[in-house]
PDB file of C-alpha atoms in Angstrom:
ATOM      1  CA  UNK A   1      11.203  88.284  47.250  1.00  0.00           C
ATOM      2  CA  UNK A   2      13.882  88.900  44.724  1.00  0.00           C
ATOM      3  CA  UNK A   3      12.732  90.392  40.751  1.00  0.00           C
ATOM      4  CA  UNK A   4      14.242  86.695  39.827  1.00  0.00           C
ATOM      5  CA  UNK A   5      12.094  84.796  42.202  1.00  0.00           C
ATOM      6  CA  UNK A   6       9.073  86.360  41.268  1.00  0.00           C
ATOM      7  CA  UNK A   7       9.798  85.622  37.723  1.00  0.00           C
ATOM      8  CA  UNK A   8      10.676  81.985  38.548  1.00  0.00           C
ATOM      9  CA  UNK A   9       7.240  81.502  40.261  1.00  0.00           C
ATOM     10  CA  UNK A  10       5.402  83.383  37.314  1.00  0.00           C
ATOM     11  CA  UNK A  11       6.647  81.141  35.077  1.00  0.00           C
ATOM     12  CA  UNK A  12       6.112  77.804  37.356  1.00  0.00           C
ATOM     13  CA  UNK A  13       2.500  79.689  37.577  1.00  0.00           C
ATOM     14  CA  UNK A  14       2.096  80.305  34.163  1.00  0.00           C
ATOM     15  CA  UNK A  15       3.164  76.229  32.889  1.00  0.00           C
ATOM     16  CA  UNK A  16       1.136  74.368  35.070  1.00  0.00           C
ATOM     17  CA  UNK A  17      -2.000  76.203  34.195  1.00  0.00           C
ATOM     18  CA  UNK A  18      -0.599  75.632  30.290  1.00  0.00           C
ATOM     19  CA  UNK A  19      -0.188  71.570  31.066  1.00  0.00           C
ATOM     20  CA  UNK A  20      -3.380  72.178  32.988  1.00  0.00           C
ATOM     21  CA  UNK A  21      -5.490  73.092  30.098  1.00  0.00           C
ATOM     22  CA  UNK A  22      -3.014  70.899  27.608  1.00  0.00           C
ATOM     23  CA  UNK A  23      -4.696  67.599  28.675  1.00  0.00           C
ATOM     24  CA  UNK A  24      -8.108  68.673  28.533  1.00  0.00           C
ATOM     25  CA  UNK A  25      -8.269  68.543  24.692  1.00  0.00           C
ATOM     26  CA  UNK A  26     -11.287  68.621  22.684  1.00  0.00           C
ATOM     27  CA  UNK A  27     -14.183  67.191  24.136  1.00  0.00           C
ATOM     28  CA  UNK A  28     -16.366  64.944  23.127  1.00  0.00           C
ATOM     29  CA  UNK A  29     -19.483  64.838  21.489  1.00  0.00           C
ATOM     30  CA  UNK A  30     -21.894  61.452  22.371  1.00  0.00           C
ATOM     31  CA  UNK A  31     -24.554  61.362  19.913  1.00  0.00           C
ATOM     32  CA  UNK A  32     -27.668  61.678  22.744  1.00  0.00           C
ATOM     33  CA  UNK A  33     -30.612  61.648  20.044  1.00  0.00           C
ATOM     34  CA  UNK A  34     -28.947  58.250  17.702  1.00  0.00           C
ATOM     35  CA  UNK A  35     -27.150  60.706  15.211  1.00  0.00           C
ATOM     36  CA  UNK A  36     -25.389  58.944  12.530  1.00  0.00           C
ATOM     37  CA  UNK A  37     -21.994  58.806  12.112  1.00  0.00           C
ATOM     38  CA  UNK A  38     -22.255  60.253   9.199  1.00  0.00           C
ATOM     39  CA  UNK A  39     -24.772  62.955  10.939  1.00  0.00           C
ATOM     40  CA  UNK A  40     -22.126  63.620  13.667  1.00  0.00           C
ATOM     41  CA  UNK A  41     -19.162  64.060  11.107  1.00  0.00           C
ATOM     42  CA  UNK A  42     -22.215  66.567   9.150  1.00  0.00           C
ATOM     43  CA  UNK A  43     -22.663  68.615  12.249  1.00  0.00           C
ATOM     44  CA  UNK A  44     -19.344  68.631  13.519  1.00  0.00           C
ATOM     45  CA  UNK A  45     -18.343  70.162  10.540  1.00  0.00           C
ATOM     46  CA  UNK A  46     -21.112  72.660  10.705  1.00  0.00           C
ATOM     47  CA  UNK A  47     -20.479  73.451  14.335  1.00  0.00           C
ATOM     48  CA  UNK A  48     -16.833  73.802  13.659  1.00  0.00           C
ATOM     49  CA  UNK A  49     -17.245  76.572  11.228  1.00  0.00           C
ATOM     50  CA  UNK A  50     -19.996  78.061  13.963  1.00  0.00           C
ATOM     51  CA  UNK A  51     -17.721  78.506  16.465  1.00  0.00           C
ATOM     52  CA  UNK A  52     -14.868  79.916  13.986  1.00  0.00           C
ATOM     53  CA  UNK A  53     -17.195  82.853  13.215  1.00  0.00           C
ATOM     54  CA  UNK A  54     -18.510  83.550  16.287  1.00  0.00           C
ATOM     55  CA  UNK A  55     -15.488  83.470  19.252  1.00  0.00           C
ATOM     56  CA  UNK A  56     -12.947  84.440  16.263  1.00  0.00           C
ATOM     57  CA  UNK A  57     -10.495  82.064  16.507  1.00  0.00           C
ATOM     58  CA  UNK A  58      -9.240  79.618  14.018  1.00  0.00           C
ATOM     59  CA  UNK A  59      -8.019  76.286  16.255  1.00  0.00           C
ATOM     60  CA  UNK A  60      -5.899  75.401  13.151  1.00  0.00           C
ATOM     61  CA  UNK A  61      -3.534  78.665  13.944  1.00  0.00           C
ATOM     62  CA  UNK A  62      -4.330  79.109  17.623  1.00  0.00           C
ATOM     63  CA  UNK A  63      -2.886  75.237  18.262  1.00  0.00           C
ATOM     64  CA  UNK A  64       0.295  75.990  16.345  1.00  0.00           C
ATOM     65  CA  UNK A  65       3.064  77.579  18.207  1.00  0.00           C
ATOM     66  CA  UNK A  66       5.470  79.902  16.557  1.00  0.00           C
ATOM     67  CA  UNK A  67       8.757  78.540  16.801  1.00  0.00           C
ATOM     68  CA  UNK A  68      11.332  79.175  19.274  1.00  0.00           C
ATOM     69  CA  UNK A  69      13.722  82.273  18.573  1.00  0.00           C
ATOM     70  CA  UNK A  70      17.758  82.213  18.412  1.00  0.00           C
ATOM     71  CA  UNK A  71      20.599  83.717  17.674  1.00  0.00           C
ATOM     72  CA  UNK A  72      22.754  86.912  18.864  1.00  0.00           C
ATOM     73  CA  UNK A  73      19.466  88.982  18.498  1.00  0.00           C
ATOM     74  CA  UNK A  74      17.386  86.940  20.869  1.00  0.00           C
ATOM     75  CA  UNK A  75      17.810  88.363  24.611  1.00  0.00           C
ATOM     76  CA  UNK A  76      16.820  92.009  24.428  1.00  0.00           C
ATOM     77  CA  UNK A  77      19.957  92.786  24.797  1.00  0.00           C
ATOM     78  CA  UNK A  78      20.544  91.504  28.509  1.00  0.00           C
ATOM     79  CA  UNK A  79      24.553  89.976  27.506  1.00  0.00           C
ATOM     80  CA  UNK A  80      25.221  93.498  26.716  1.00  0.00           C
ATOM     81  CA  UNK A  81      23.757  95.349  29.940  1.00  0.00           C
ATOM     82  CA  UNK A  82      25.321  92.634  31.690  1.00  0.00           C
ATOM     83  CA  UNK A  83      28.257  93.299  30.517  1.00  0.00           C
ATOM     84  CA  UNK A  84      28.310  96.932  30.552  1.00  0.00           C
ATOM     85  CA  UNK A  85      27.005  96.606  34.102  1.00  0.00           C
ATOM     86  CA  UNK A  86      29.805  94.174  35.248  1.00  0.00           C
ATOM     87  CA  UNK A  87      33.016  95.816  33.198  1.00  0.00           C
ATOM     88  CA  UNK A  88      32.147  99.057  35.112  1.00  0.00           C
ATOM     89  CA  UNK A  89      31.973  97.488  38.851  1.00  0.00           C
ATOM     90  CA  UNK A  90      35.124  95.242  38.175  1.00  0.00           C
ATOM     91  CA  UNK A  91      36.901  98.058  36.836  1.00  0.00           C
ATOM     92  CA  UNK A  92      35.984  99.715  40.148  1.00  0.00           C
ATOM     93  CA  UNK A  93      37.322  97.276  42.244  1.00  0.00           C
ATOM     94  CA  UNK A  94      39.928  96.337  39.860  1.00  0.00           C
ATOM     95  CA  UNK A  95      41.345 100.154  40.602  1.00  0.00           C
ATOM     96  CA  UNK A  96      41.202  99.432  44.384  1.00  0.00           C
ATOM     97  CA  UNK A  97      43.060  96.236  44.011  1.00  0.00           C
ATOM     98  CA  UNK A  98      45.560  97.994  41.938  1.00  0.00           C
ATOM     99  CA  UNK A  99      44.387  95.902  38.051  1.00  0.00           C
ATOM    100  CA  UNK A 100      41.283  98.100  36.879  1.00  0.00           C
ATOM    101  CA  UNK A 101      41.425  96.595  33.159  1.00  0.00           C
ATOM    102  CA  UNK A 102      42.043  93.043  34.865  1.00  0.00           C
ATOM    103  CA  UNK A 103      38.595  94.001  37.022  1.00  0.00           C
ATOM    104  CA  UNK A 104      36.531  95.318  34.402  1.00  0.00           C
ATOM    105  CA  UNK A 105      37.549  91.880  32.050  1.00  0.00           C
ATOM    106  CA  UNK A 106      36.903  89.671  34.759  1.00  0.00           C
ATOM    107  CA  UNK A 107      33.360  91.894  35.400  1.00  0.00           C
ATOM    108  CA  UNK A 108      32.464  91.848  32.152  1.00  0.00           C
ATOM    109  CA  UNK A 109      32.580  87.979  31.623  1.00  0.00           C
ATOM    110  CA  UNK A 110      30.245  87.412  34.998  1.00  0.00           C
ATOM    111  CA  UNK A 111      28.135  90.004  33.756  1.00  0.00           C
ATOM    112  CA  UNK A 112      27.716  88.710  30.608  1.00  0.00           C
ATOM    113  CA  UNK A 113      27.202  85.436  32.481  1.00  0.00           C
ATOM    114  CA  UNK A 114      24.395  86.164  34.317  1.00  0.00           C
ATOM    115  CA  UNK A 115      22.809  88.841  31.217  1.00  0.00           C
ATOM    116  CA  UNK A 116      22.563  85.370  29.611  1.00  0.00           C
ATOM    117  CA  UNK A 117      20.455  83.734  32.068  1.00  0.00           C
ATOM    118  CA  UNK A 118      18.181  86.895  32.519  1.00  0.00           C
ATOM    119  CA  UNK A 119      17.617  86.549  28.957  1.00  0.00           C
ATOM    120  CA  UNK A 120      16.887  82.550  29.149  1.00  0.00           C
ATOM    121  CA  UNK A 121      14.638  83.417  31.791  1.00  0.00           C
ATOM    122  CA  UNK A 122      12.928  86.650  29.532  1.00  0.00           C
ATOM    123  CA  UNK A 123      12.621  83.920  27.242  1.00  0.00           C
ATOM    124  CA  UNK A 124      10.852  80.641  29.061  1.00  0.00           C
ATOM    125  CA  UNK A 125       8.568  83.184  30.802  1.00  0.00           C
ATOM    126  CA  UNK A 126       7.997  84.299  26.897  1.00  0.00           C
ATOM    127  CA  UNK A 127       7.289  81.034  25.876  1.00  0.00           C
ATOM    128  CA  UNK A 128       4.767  80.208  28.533  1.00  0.00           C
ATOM    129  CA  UNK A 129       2.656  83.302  28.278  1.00  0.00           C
ATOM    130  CA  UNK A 130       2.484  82.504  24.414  1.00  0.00           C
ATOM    131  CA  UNK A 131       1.644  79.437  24.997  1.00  0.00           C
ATOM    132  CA  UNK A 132      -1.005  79.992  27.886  1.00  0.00           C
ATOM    133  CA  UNK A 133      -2.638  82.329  25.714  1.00  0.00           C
ATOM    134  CA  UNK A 134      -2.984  79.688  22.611  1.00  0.00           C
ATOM    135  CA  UNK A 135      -4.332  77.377  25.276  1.00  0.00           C
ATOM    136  CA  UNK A 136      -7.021  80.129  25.993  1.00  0.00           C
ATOM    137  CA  UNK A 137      -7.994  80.526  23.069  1.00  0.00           C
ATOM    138  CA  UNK A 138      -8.627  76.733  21.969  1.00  0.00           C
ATOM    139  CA  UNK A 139     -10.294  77.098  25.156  1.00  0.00           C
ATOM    140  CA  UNK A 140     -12.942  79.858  24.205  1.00  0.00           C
ATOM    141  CA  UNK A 141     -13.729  78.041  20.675  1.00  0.00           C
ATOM    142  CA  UNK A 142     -14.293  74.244  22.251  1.00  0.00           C
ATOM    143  CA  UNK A 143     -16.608  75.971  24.345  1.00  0.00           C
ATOM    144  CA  UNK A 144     -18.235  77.143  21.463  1.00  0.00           C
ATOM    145  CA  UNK A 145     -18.320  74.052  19.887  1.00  0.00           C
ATOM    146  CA  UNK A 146     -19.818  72.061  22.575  1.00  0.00           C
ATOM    147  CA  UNK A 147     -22.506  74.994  22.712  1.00  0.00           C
ATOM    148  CA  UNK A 148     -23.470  73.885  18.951  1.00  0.00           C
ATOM    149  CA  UNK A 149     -22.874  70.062  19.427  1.00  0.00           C
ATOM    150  CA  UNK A 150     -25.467  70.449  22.557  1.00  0.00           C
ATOM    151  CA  UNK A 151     -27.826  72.913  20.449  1.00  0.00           C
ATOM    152  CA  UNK A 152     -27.420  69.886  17.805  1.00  0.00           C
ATOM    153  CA  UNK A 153     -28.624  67.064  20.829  1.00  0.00           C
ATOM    154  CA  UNK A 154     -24.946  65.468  21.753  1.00  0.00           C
ATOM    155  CA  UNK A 155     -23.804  64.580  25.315  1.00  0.00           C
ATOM    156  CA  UNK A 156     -20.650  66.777  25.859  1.00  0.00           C
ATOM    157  CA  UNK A 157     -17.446  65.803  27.657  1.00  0.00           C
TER     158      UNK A 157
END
């Protein structure tokens, strides 16, 4: 397998266990014991700050994703390596064809072609491990909070 293809399946890997975990949600709390609504709202509060404290994480600023990057410094510099990379071998060839500035133009536009879709694919691989990793972390404080809720006598789903 190819460096690309392995990075095309890591990311295919990587987004369905992100859309995996994305439609699980919160769960919910059934008040077993007769709770009050009021009660529940009481002890959801309560068990909301519980599980803030004690896994660490803050599910108001793990849910929100930073937003996307752009511009010319987005792409770790792939256009440019491509670039360099292609102007070289088409000015190569170019001086075995008899052109070599007409090869190394001609390789430097492909290369800088395909730098740009290394980068796009730096970047949606990026994105998903940022995003799987918010999605674990919402998962680690839910589970606290249905530890609470259940210490508290509600059904869990």
């Amino acid at each position: 397998m190819t460096k690309r293809t392995l990075s095309l399946a890591f990311a295919v890997m990587v987004t369905m266990i992100t859309l995996d975990a994305a439609g699980q949600g919160k769960p919910i709390a059934y008040p077993a014991k007769g709770q009050s609504a009021q009660q529940q709202q009481s002890d959801d509060g309560a068990c909301y700050s519980w599980a803030k404290s004690s896994s660490g994480i803050d599910p108001a600023v793990a849910s929100t994703a930073p937003p996307p990057q752009s511009g010319p410094a987005v792409g770790g510099g792939e256009r440019l390596g491509g670039a360099a990379r292609g102007a070289a071998g088409g000015a190569v060839i170019g001086a075995i064809a008899g052109d070599a500035g007409k090869g190394a133009a001609i390789g430097a536009t492909a290369g800088t072609m395909a730098g740009g879709v290394r980068a796009r694919q730096n970047r949606r691989a990026q994105d998903a491990n940022a995003q799987a990793q918010s999605q674990g972390a919402m998962s680690t404080y839910y589970r606290a909070w249905a530890a609470c809720m259940q210490g508290k006598g509600y059904s869990i789903q």
